[in-house]
């Protein structure tokens, strides 16, 4: 390359290049501006959007403000007030690079107006696609107002990638909620096209303990249900502190969307942290179910590098082992204290002897409730109750019915129901234990799919339509899919702000937990994105519907019902495992039993 081509790029271009990394969409601009307001000690932050932030964003705060001179510097690249000692090892603010304002200002028509508390005038500065004007006196209360018009007008390529306004304002709301969770003492408001998407009052930590204030804020964002079903976490290890709240395993979701993790007040999406959470819950949840958590890690600043990601949403720990250990340890302890731990475990020798009909050879599976909460009921315990001379409270023994010969049926003849969860059947060559809920779920799933392929899913009208509160995004998303969902047997429509009303459900489901079903569906739709047709996701949607079927673990079945279930299983393809890949039954051959007792 000839040397004459080598040159230093003009500042505006440099800033636009930086903007390419820092400002991906309106939500990233809002995130940077709200972080600045938080760093400025604001008590109240108000954001307004037009067209999802594409044509207009304003962020107004009541923080410390800037003088005319400071304004001029603030919009220059690499100007920051947040690194007083020139070290990157002691970052206590959300910002530290001095990149956000110049980046945003280089790709938009940008105005910042500010007045420091105590000063008698405010000053305003305009920057048009990176071209800076002169500060002018202005009228403004103490604090700062940043206005961003025509974002990306200077970088048309980026403009093309923006989604429809609703999607963009949804991303803005998500980014703001994450910041709001970590700062309960600050009031947050987001308005889009004159509608309030977020309106969070400041919690008063002096009236309410710090933890209570935080829980109040989390409840406002994650829902009352979370606050009512969450365990407080507080643990320390080698200078690190983990606090926050972890949902009980029973409060689980089909995606990891409701896991909020923070490092030193900064919302992060970090694989290490998410992996630690998964590890801690793994014994309590099916693989495809996710807990709800909001965890706050305070790390000594020198132990964490926050300068590894352009949007500052990832961090790197100097010692990942400590962090993982702290999270897993703290969550496990809390979950154990909550009394949801596994009880009896079957000895390894016995485990090795169990084989499912389909050659499944992992350890004895735990029975899964429809919501994916593993109910660790040991077989040994079941057996002990079964043998109890005083009669086991939940074991029902059926007398052999004589006429039906076990030899005719691969899954045998039902003999008993244990713990209102397992059907025990006698086969020609051994014993079959069926997880009634998992099995029924599988049958419903197959039936739903068949009905869909044939003439549509049969529906049943609810006597009383049921209203489900979902939050605005969820409700809008579900309502937007109403026609497709109706084809799958679920009839619903929007109901006021942030709710839907359900009128009909798929008949094969029987009586269902509508709240849980609709919430799971909303989460799943969020994960799928708006463009994908549900038809392409039939498997998944049918699975979610089936998951909420009526024959739950814990329901008593008559012998006829049990045998009918076994016969249906034999007649249904794929009935050997439930939708989550867990087996629906295990078979114990007589030879295995004999080996267990040392007879062989
Ligand atoms: N809302 C505000 N109130 C008071 N001062 C502000 C505000 N926004 C920005 N500033 C000042 O402008 C400076 C530059 O802001 P900018 O966001 O560009 O960089 P930063 O926050 O220092 O670092 P980063 O690029 O990591 O966000 C800040 O360091 C701060 O001094
Ligand atoms: Mg900043």
Coordinates of C-alpha atoms and ligand atoms in Angstrom, one line a residue:
X1 CA 0.0 0.0 0.0
X2 CA 1.4 3.4 -0.9
X3 CA 2.3 5.6 2.1
X4 CA 0.3 8.5 0.7
X5 CA -2.9 6.6 1.4
X6 CA -2.1 6.3 5.0
X7 CA -3.7 9.1 7.0
X8 CA -5.2 10.1 10.3
X9 CA -9.1 10.0 10.0
X10 CA -11.1 13.1 10.7
X11 CA -12.6 13.2 14.2
X12 CA -16.2 13.0 13.0
X13 CA -15.4 9.8 11.1
X14 CA -13.5 8.4 14.1
X15 CA -16.6 9.1 16.3
X16 CA -18.9 7.4 13.8
X17 CA -16.7 4.3 13.7
X18 CA -16.9 4.3 17.5
X19 CA -20.6 4.8 17.4
X20 CA -20.9 1.7 15.3
X21 CA -19.8 -0.3 18.3
X22 CA -21.3 1.7 21.1
X23 CA -24.7 2.6 19.6
X24 CA -26.4 -0.3 18.0
X25 CA -30.0 0.9 18.2
X26 CA -32.1 3.5 20.1
X27 CA -31.9 1.3 23.2
X28 CA -28.2 1.5 23.4
X29 CA -28.3 5.3 23.1
X30 CA -30.9 5.4 25.9
X31 CA -28.8 3.0 28.0
X32 CA -25.7 5.3 27.7
X33 CA -27.7 8.4 28.5
X34 CA -29.5 6.9 31.5
X35 CA -26.2 5.6 32.8
X36 CA -24.8 9.1 32.6
X37 CA -27.8 10.4 34.5
X38 CA -27.3 7.7 37.2
X39 CA -23.6 8.6 37.4
X40 CA -24.7 12.2 37.8
X41 CA -26.6 11.3 41.0
X42 CA -30.0 11.9 39.6
X43 CA -33.1 11.0 41.7
X44 CA -35.5 11.1 38.8
X45 CA -34.9 10.1 35.2
X46 CA -37.4 10.6 32.4
X47 CA -37.1 9.2 28.9
X48 CA -39.3 10.1 26.0
X49 CA -39.4 8.4 22.6
X50 CA -41.0 9.0 19.2
X51 CA -41.1 6.3 16.6
X52 CA -39.3 3.9 18.9
X53 CA -36.5 6.4 19.3
X54 CA -35.6 6.7 15.7
X55 CA -36.8 10.3 15.2
X56 CA -36.6 11.5 18.8
X57 CA -35.2 10.5 22.2
X58 CA -35.0 12.8 25.2
X59 CA -33.4 11.9 28.6
X60 CA -34.0 14.4 31.4
X61 CA -32.4 14.1 34.8
X62 CA -32.1 16.1 38.0
X63 CA -28.4 15.2 38.6
X64 CA -25.4 17.4 39.2
X65 CA -25.5 19.1 35.7
X66 CA -22.7 20.6 33.7
X67 CA -21.3 24.1 33.3
X68 CA -20.8 25.7 29.8
X69 CA -17.1 24.6 29.9
X70 CA -17.9 21.1 31.0
X71 CA -20.6 20.8 28.3
X72 CA -18.0 21.6 25.6
X73 CA -15.6 19.0 27.0
X74 CA -18.3 16.3 27.7
X75 CA -19.0 15.9 24.0
X76 CA -15.4 15.5 23.0
X77 CA -14.1 12.0 22.6
X78 CA -12.1 10.6 25.5
X79 CA -13.3 13.3 27.9
X80 CA -14.6 11.9 31.1
X81 CA -15.0 13.1 34.7
X82 CA -15.0 9.5 35.9
X83 CA -11.4 8.4 36.0
X84 CA -9.9 10.8 38.5
X85 CA -6.6 8.9 39.0
X86 CA -6.0 7.7 35.4
X87 CA -6.4 4.1 36.4
X88 CA -8.7 1.5 34.8
X89 CA -8.5 -0.6 37.9
X90 CA -10.8 1.2 40.2
X91 CA -14.0 1.9 38.3
X92 CA -17.0 2.8 40.5
X93 CA -19.2 4.5 37.9
X94 CA -21.2 3.1 35.0
X95 CA -19.3 5.2 32.5
X96 CA -15.5 5.5 32.2
X97 CA -14.5 5.9 28.6
X98 CA -15.8 9.3 27.6
X99 CA -17.1 7.8 24.4
X100 CA -20.9 7.7 24.7
X101 CA -21.8 11.4 24.0
X102 CA -19.4 12.0 21.1
X103 CA -20.5 8.7 19.5
X104 CA -24.2 9.4 19.7
X105 CA -23.7 13.0 18.6
X106 CA -21.7 11.9 15.6
X107 CA -24.7 10.0 14.1
X108 CA -27.6 12.2 15.1
X109 CA -28.8 15.7 15.6
X110 CA -27.9 16.1 19.2
X111 CA -28.7 18.8 21.8
X112 CA -27.5 18.8 25.4
X113 CA -28.8 21.4 27.8
X114 CA -27.6 21.5 31.4
X115 CA -27.5 23.5 34.6
X116 CA -25.4 22.6 37.6
X117 CA -27.2 23.0 40.9
X118 CA -26.6 26.5 42.3
X119 CA -25.7 28.1 38.9
X120 CA -28.2 30.7 37.6
X121 CA -28.2 29.9 33.9
X122 CA -28.3 26.8 31.9
X123 CA -26.3 26.3 28.7
X124 CA -27.2 24.4 25.6
X125 CA -25.0 22.9 22.9
X126 CA -26.0 21.5 19.6
X127 CA -24.1 19.0 17.5
X128 CA -25.3 18.0 14.0
X129 CA -23.9 14.7 12.7
X130 CA -20.7 15.4 14.7
X131 CA -20.5 19.1 13.8
X132 CA -20.3 21.1 17.0
X133 CA -22.0 24.5 17.5
X134 CA -21.3 27.0 20.3
X135 CA -22.9 26.8 23.8
X136 CA -25.8 29.2 24.1
X137 CA -27.6 30.3 27.3
X138 CA -30.9 28.4 27.8
X139 CA -33.7 28.0 30.3
X140 CA -33.5 24.7 32.2
X141 CA -33.9 23.6 35.8
X142 CA -30.8 22.1 37.6
X143 CA -29.9 18.9 35.9
X144 CA -29.4 17.8 32.3
X145 CA -31.5 17.2 29.2
X146 CA -30.2 15.4 26.2
X147 CA -32.2 15.3 23.0
X148 CA -31.3 13.0 20.1
X149 CA -33.1 13.5 16.8
X150 CA -32.9 11.4 13.7
X151 CA -30.6 8.8 15.1
X152 CA -28.4 7.3 12.4
X153 CA -29.3 9.9 9.8
X154 CA -25.6 10.2 9.2
X155 CA -25.1 6.4 8.9
X156 CA -27.9 5.2 6.6
X157 CA -26.5 1.7 6.6
X158 CA -27.3 1.4 10.3
X159 CA -30.7 3.0 9.9
X160 CA -31.8 0.2 7.7
X161 CA -31.3 -2.3 10.5
X162 CA -33.8 -0.7 12.8
X163 CA -36.9 -2.7 13.5
X164 CA -40.4 -1.4 13.7
X165 CA -40.9 1.3 16.4
X166 CA -42.7 -1.1 18.8
X167 CA -39.8 -3.5 18.8
X168 CA -37.3 -0.7 19.3
X169 CA -39.3 0.8 22.2
X170 CA -39.5 -2.7 23.7
X171 CA -35.7 -2.9 23.7
X172 CA -35.5 0.6 25.2
X173 CA -37.9 -0.5 28.0
X174 CA -35.9 -3.6 28.6
X175 CA -32.6 -1.7 28.9
X176 CA -34.1 0.8 31.3
X177 CA -35.8 -1.8 33.5
X178 CA -32.4 -3.5 33.9
X179 CA -30.8 -0.3 35.1
X180 CA -33.9 0.5 37.3
X181 CA -33.5 -2.9 39.1
X182 CA -30.1 -1.9 40.3
X183 CA -31.1 1.6 41.4
X184 CA -34.3 1.4 43.4
X185 CA -33.7 4.8 44.9
X186 CA -34.1 6.5 41.5
X187 CA -37.5 7.1 39.9
X188 CA -37.7 6.1 36.2
X189 CA -40.2 7.0 33.6
X190 CA -40.4 6.0 30.0
X191 CA -42.9 7.5 27.6
X192 CA -43.4 6.4 24.0
X193 CA -45.9 8.2 21.8
X194 CA -47.5 9.7 24.8
X195 CA -47.9 6.4 26.6
X196 CA -46.1 5.5 29.8
X197 CA -44.2 2.2 29.3
X198 CA -42.4 2.5 32.6
X199 CA -43.3 4.5 35.6
X200 CA -41.4 3.5 38.7
X201 CA -41.5 5.6 41.8
X202 CA -38.3 5.9 43.9
X203 CA -38.2 3.6 46.8
X204 CA -37.3 5.3 50.0
X205 CA -34.5 3.3 51.5
X206 CA -34.6 5.1 54.9
X207 CA -38.3 4.2 55.4
X208 CA -37.9 0.8 53.9
X209 CA -34.7 -1.3 54.6
X210 CA -32.3 -1.5 51.6
X211 CA -33.4 -5.1 50.9
X212 CA -37.1 -4.2 51.1
X213 CA -36.6 -1.3 48.8
X214 CA -34.9 -3.5 46.3
X215 CA -37.5 -6.2 46.5
X216 CA -40.2 -3.6 46.0
X217 CA -38.5 -2.5 42.8
X218 CA -38.0 -6.0 41.6
X219 CA -41.7 -6.8 42.3
X220 CA -42.6 -3.8 40.2
X221 CA -40.5 -5.1 37.3
X222 CA -40.5 -8.8 37.5
X223 CA -44.0 -9.2 39.0
X224 CA -45.6 -9.7 42.4
X225 CA -45.3 -13.4 41.9
X226 CA -41.6 -13.2 41.9
X227 CA -41.4 -11.2 45.1
X228 CA -43.7 -13.6 46.8
X229 CA -41.7 -16.7 45.7
X230 CA -38.2 -15.5 46.0
X231 CA -35.5 -16.3 48.6
X232 CA -33.3 -13.6 49.8
X233 CA -29.6 -14.2 49.0
X234 CA -26.7 -12.8 51.0
X235 CA -23.3 -14.4 50.9
X236 CA -19.6 -13.3 51.0
X237 CA -16.5 -14.9 49.7
X238 CA -13.0 -13.3 49.6
X239 CA -14.2 -9.8 49.2
X240 CA -17.0 -10.6 46.8
X241 CA -20.6 -10.2 48.0
X242 CA -23.7 -11.7 46.4
X243 CA -27.1 -10.4 47.3
X244 CA -30.5 -10.2 45.7
X245 CA -33.3 -12.7 45.2
X246 CA -33.7 -16.1 43.7
X247 CA -37.0 -17.6 42.7
X248 CA -38.1 -21.0 44.1
X249 CA -37.7 -23.7 41.5
X250 CA -41.4 -24.0 41.2
X251 CA -41.5 -20.5 39.8
X252 CA -39.8 -21.4 36.5
X253 CA -40.0 -20.2 33.0
X254 CA -39.3 -21.8 29.6
X255 CA -36.5 -19.3 28.8
X256 CA -33.8 -17.6 30.6
X257 CA -35.2 -14.1 30.0
X258 CA -36.1 -13.5 33.6
X259 CA -32.6 -13.9 34.9
X260 CA -31.1 -10.6 35.8
X261 CA -27.5 -10.4 36.8
X262 CA -25.6 -7.3 37.9
X263 CA -21.9 -6.7 38.6
X264 CA -21.2 -3.6 40.7
X265 CA -24.5 -2.1 39.7
X266 CA -24.1 -2.8 36.0
X267 CA -26.5 -5.1 34.2
X268 CA -24.5 -7.8 32.5
X269 CA -25.3 -10.8 30.3
X270 CA -22.5 -13.0 31.3
X271 CA -22.1 -16.7 30.4
X272 CA -20.1 -17.5 33.5
X273 CA -22.8 -16.0 35.8
X274 CA -25.6 -17.6 33.9
X275 CA -23.8 -20.9 33.9
X276 CA -23.4 -20.7 37.7
X277 CA -27.1 -20.1 38.1
X278 CA -27.9 -23.0 35.9
X279 CA -25.5 -25.2 37.9
X280 CA -27.1 -24.3 41.2
X281 CA -30.6 -25.1 40.0
X282 CA -29.8 -28.1 38.0
X283 CA -31.0 -30.7 40.5
X284 CA -34.3 -28.9 40.9
X285 CA -35.3 -28.1 37.4
X286 CA -35.8 -29.9 34.1
X287 CA -33.2 -28.9 31.5
X288 CA -35.5 -26.8 29.5
X289 CA -36.9 -24.8 32.4
X290 CA -35.2 -21.7 33.9
X291 CA -35.4 -20.0 37.2
X292 CA -36.2 -16.4 37.8
X293 CA -33.4 -14.6 39.6
X294 CA -32.1 -11.1 40.2
X295 CA -28.6 -11.3 41.6
X296 CA -26.3 -8.5 42.4
X297 CA -22.6 -9.2 42.7
X298 CA -20.3 -6.6 44.4
X299 CA -16.8 -7.3 43.3
X300 CA -13.7 -5.5 44.5
X301 CA -13.0 -3.2 41.5
X302 CA -9.5 -4.5 41.0
X303 CA -10.9 -8.1 40.7
X304 CA -13.1 -7.4 37.7
X305 CA -12.4 -5.9 34.2
X306 CA -15.4 -4.0 32.9
X307 CA -13.6 -2.8 29.8
X308 CA -14.1 -5.8 27.6
X309 CA -17.2 -5.1 25.7
X310 CA -18.3 -2.0 23.7
X311 CA -21.7 -1.9 25.3
X312 CA -20.2 -2.7 28.7
X313 CA -22.6 -5.7 29.1
X314 CA -19.9 -8.2 29.6
X315 CA -17.2 -8.3 32.3
X316 CA -14.2 -10.5 33.0
X317 CA -13.2 -11.7 36.4
X318 CA -9.7 -12.2 37.6
X319 CA -10.7 -15.3 39.4
X320 CA -13.8 -16.9 37.9
X321 CA -13.7 -19.8 40.3
X322 CA -14.4 -17.6 43.3
X323 CA -17.4 -16.1 41.6
X324 CA -18.8 -19.3 40.4
X325 CA -18.3 -20.9 43.8
X326 CA -20.0 -18.0 45.5
X327 CA -23.0 -18.1 43.3
X328 CA -23.5 -21.8 43.3
X329 CA -22.9 -22.1 47.0
X330 CA -25.2 -19.2 48.0
X331 CA -28.1 -20.4 45.8
X332 CA -27.8 -24.0 46.8
X333 CA -27.8 -23.1 50.5
X334 CA -30.8 -20.9 50.1
X335 CA -32.7 -23.5 48.1
X336 CA -31.8 -26.2 50.6
X337 CA -32.9 -24.1 53.5
X338 CA -36.2 -23.6 51.7
X339 CA -36.9 -27.3 52.1
X340 CA -37.0 -28.2 48.5
X341 CA -34.1 -30.6 48.5
X342 CA -34.1 -34.1 47.3
X343 CA -35.1 -36.5 50.0
X344 CA -34.4 -40.1 49.7
X345 CA -32.0 -41.3 47.0
X346 CA -31.9 -44.7 45.7
X347 CA -28.6 -46.5 46.1
X348 CA -26.3 -46.6 43.1
X349 CA -26.6 -50.3 42.8
X350 CA -30.3 -50.1 42.4
X351 CA -30.0 -47.2 40.0
X352 CA -27.8 -49.2 37.8
X353 CA -30.5 -51.9 37.5
X354 CA -33.2 -49.7 36.1
X355 CA -33.6 -49.6 32.4
X356 CA -36.3 -48.0 30.5
X357 CA -38.2 -49.9 27.9
X358 CA -36.4 -47.9 25.2
X359 CA -33.0 -48.7 26.4
X360 CA -32.8 -45.5 28.5
X361 CA -30.0 -46.1 30.9
X362 CA -29.4 -42.9 32.8
X363 CA -30.0 -42.8 36.5
X364 CA -33.6 -43.2 37.6
X365 CA -35.3 -40.0 36.3
X366 CA -37.1 -37.8 38.6
X367 CA -40.7 -37.3 37.9
X368 CA -41.3 -34.0 36.3
X369 CA -44.2 -31.9 37.3
X370 CA -45.7 -30.1 34.3
X371 CA -43.9 -27.0 35.3
X372 CA -40.7 -28.8 35.2
X373 CA -40.1 -28.9 38.9
X374 CA -38.5 -32.2 39.6
X375 CA -40.2 -33.9 42.5
X376 CA -37.4 -35.9 44.0
X377 CA -39.3 -38.8 45.4
X378 CA -37.1 -41.7 46.0
X379 CA -38.3 -45.1 45.1
X380 CA -37.0 -46.5 48.3
X381 CA -39.3 -44.2 50.2
X382 CA -42.2 -45.3 48.0
X383 CA -41.4 -48.9 48.7
X384 CA -41.1 -48.4 52.4
X385 CA -44.5 -46.8 52.5
X386 CA -45.9 -49.6 50.3
X387 CA -44.7 -52.2 52.8
X388 CA -45.8 -50.4 55.9
X389 CA -48.0 -52.6 58.0
X390 CA -50.3 -49.7 58.8
X391 CA -51.1 -49.0 55.3
X392 CA -49.3 -46.4 53.2
X393 CA -51.2 -43.1 53.1
X394 CA -50.8 -42.7 49.3
X395 CA -50.3 -46.2 48.0
X396 CA -53.4 -47.8 46.6
X397 CA -53.1 -51.5 45.9
X398 CA -55.4 -52.9 43.2
X399 CA -56.2 -56.6 43.2
X400 CA -55.2 -58.4 40.1
X401 CA -58.2 -58.1 37.8
X402 CA -57.8 -61.7 36.5
X403 CA -59.1 -61.3 33.0
X404 CA -56.4 -59.1 31.6
X405 CA -53.2 -61.1 31.0
X406 CA -50.1 -59.0 31.4
X407 CA -48.4 -60.9 28.7
X408 CA -50.6 -59.3 26.1
X409 CA -49.4 -55.8 26.8
X410 CA -45.9 -54.5 26.6
X411 CA -46.6 -52.1 29.4
X412 CA -48.5 -54.6 31.5
X413 CA -51.5 -54.3 33.7
X414 CA -51.9 -51.5 36.3
X415 CA -51.6 -52.8 39.8
X416 CA -51.2 -49.7 41.9
X417 CA -50.8 -46.0 42.0
X418 CA -48.0 -44.7 44.3
X419 CA -47.9 -41.2 45.7
X420 CA -50.6 -40.2 43.3
X421 CA -47.8 -39.9 40.8
X422 CA -46.6 -43.3 39.6
X423 CA -48.5 -46.1 38.1
X424 CA -47.0 -49.5 38.8
X425 CA -47.8 -52.2 36.3
X426 CA -47.0 -55.8 36.1
X427 CA -45.7 -57.1 32.9
X428 CA -44.9 -60.6 31.7
X429 CA -41.3 -60.3 32.6
X430 CA -41.2 -57.6 35.3
X431 CA -42.5 -54.3 36.5
X432 CA -43.2 -51.0 34.8
X433 CA -43.3 -47.7 36.6
X434 CA -45.0 -44.9 34.7
X435 CA -44.8 -41.2 35.5
X436 CA -48.4 -40.5 34.9
X437 CA -48.0 -36.8 34.3
X438 CA -45.1 -37.1 31.8
X439 CA -47.0 -39.9 30.0
X440 CA -50.2 -37.9 29.7
X441 CA -48.3 -34.9 28.6
X442 CA -46.8 -36.9 25.8
X443 CA -50.2 -38.3 24.7
X444 CA -51.7 -34.8 24.7
X445 CA -48.9 -33.5 22.6
X446 CA -49.3 -36.2 20.0
X447 CA -53.0 -35.6 19.9
X448 CA -52.7 -31.9 19.5
X449 CA -50.3 -32.4 16.6
X450 CA -52.6 -34.8 14.9
X451 CA -55.6 -32.6 15.3
X452 CA -53.7 -29.7 13.9
X453 CA -52.7 -31.6 10.8
X454 CA -56.3 -32.9 10.4
X455 CA -59.1 -30.4 10.8
X456 CA -57.9 -28.1 13.5
X457 CA -57.7 -28.4 17.3
X458 CA -61.0 -28.9 19.1
X459 CA -61.7 -26.2 21.6
X460 CA -63.7 -25.8 24.7
X461 CA -65.2 -22.6 25.9
X462 CA -64.4 -21.5 29.5
X463 CA -67.4 -20.9 31.7
X464 CA -65.7 -17.9 33.0
X465 CA -63.2 -16.2 30.7
X466 CA -59.9 -15.8 32.5
X467 CA -57.8 -12.6 32.6
X468 CA -54.1 -13.0 32.6
X469 CA -51.8 -10.1 33.5
X470 CA -48.7 -10.2 31.4
X471 CA -47.1 -6.8 31.1
X472 CA -47.5 -4.8 28.0
X473 CA -44.9 -6.5 25.8
X474 CA -46.2 -10.0 26.6
X475 CA -49.8 -9.0 26.1
X476 CA -49.2 -7.3 22.8
X477 CA -47.2 -10.2 21.5
X478 CA -49.8 -12.8 22.4
X479 CA -52.7 -10.6 21.0
X480 CA -50.7 -10.2 17.8
X481 CA -50.7 -14.0 17.4
X482 CA -54.3 -14.4 18.4
X483 CA -55.4 -15.9 15.0
X484 CA -52.6 -18.4 14.9
X485 CA -53.2 -19.4 18.5
X486 CA -56.9 -19.9 17.8
X487 CA -56.0 -22.4 15.2
X488 CA -54.1 -24.2 18.0
X489 CA -57.2 -24.1 20.2
X490 CA -56.4 -21.2 22.3
X491 CA -58.8 -18.2 21.9
X492 CA -57.8 -15.0 23.6
X493 CA -58.0 -11.3 23.0
X494 CA -56.4 -8.1 24.5
X495 CA -57.8 -6.9 27.8
X496 CA -56.9 -3.4 28.8
X497 CA -53.3 -2.5 29.2
X498 CA -50.9 -5.4 29.7
X499 CA -53.4 -8.2 30.0
X500 CA -55.3 -10.7 27.8
X501 CA -58.6 -12.5 28.4
X502 CA -58.7 -16.2 27.5
X503 CA -62.1 -17.5 26.3
X504 CA -61.4 -21.0 24.9
X505 CA -58.7 -23.6 25.4
X506 CA -57.8 -26.8 23.5
X507 CA -60.2 -29.5 24.6
X508 CA -57.6 -32.2 25.0
X509 CA -55.9 -30.3 27.8
X510 CA -58.9 -30.7 30.0
X511 CA -58.9 -28.3 32.9
X512 CA -55.6 -26.3 32.7
X513 CA -53.6 -23.8 34.7
X514 CA -54.4 -21.0 32.3
X515 CA -52.2 -18.4 34.0
X516 CA -49.1 -20.6 33.8
X517 CA -49.9 -21.7 30.2
X518 CA -50.4 -18.2 28.9
X519 CA -47.4 -16.8 30.7
X520 CA -45.2 -19.6 29.3
X521 CA -46.5 -19.0 25.8
X522 CA -45.8 -15.2 26.1
X523 CA -42.2 -16.0 27.1
X524 CA -41.7 -18.4 24.3
X525 CA -43.1 -16.0 21.7
X526 CA -40.7 -13.4 23.0
X527 CA -37.9 -15.8 22.5
X528 CA -39.0 -16.8 19.0
X529 CA -39.1 -13.2 17.7
X530 CA -42.0 -11.6 15.9
X531 CA -41.2 -12.8 12.4
X532 CA -41.4 -16.6 12.8
X533 CA -44.7 -18.2 12.0
X534 CA -46.0 -20.4 14.8
X535 CA -46.6 -23.1 12.3
X536 CA -42.8 -23.5 12.1
X537 CA -42.8 -23.9 15.8
X538 CA -45.7 -26.3 16.1
X539 CA -43.6 -28.8 18.1
X540 CA -42.6 -26.3 20.7
X541 CA -46.1 -24.7 21.0
X542 CA -47.8 -28.0 21.3
X543 CA -45.2 -29.0 23.8
X544 CA -46.0 -25.9 25.9
X545 CA -49.7 -26.5 25.7
X546 CA -49.3 -30.2 26.6
X547 CA -47.1 -29.3 29.5
X548 CA -50.2 -27.7 31.2
X549 CA -52.4 -30.7 30.7
X550 CA -54.8 -31.8 33.4
X551 CA -53.5 -35.1 34.6
X552 CA -50.9 -33.8 36.9
X553 CA -48.8 -35.7 39.2
X554 CA -50.8 -35.8 42.4
X555 CA -54.1 -36.9 40.9
X556 CA -55.7 -40.1 41.8
X557 CA -56.5 -42.4 39.0
X558 CA -58.9 -45.3 38.9
X559 CA -57.7 -48.7 37.7
X560 CA -59.6 -48.2 34.4
X561 CA -58.0 -44.8 33.9
X562 CA -54.5 -46.3 34.6
X563 CA -55.0 -49.1 32.2
X564 CA -56.4 -46.7 29.6
X565 CA -53.3 -44.6 29.9
X566 CA -51.1 -47.6 29.4
X567 CA -53.0 -48.8 26.4
X568 CA -52.9 -45.3 24.9
X569 CA -49.1 -45.1 25.5
X570 CA -48.7 -48.4 23.6
X571 CA -50.6 -47.1 20.7
X572 CA -48.9 -43.7 20.5
X573 CA -45.6 -43.1 18.8
X574 CA -42.8 -41.5 20.8
X575 CA -44.7 -42.2 24.1
X576 CA -41.6 -43.5 25.8
X577 CA -40.4 -40.0 26.6
X578 CA -42.1 -36.8 27.5
X579 CA -41.7 -33.6 25.6
X580 CA -38.7 -32.7 27.7
X581 CA -36.8 -35.8 26.8
X582 CA -37.3 -37.5 30.1
X583 CA -38.6 -41.0 30.0
X584 CA -42.3 -41.5 30.7
X585 CA -41.7 -44.9 32.3
X586 CA -39.0 -47.3 33.4
X587 CA -39.1 -51.0 33.2
X588 CA -37.5 -53.3 35.8
X589 CA -37.1 -56.8 34.5
X590 CA -37.5 -59.7 37.0
X591 CA -33.8 -60.5 36.3
X592 CA -32.8 -57.0 37.4
X593 CA -34.9 -57.3 40.6
X594 CA -33.3 -60.7 41.3
X595 CA -29.9 -59.1 40.8
X596 CA -30.8 -56.3 43.2
X597 CA -31.6 -58.9 45.9
X598 CA -28.5 -60.9 45.2
X599 CA -30.6 -63.8 43.9
X600 CA -28.5 -64.0 40.8
Ligands
LIG1 N1 -26.5 13.6 32.5 C1 -25.3 14.1 32.9 N2 -25.1 14.9 34.0 C2 -23.9 15.4 34.3 N3 -22.8 15.1 33.6 C3 -22.8 14.4 32.5 C4 -24.1 13.8 32.1 N4 -23.8 13.1 30.9 C5 -22.5 13.2 30.7 N5 -21.9 14.0 31.6 C6 -20.5 14.3 31.7 O1 -20.0 14.1 30.4 C7 -18.9 13.2 30.4 C8 -18.9 12.4 29.1 O2 -20.0 11.5 29.1 P1 -19.9 10.1 28.2 O3 -21.1 9.3 28.5 O4 -19.5 10.5 26.9 O5 -18.6 9.4 28.9 P2 -18.5 8.7 30.3 O6 -19.8 8.5 30.9 O7 -17.5 9.4 31.1 O8 -17.9 7.3 29.8 P3 -18.7 6.2 28.8 O9 -18.3 6.5 27.5 O10 -18.1 4.9 29.3 O11 -20.1 6.4 29.1 C9 -19.1 12.4 31.7 O12 -17.9 11.9 32.1 C10 -19.7 13.4 32.6 O13 -18.7 14.2 33.2
LIG2 MG1 -21.4 7.7 29.9

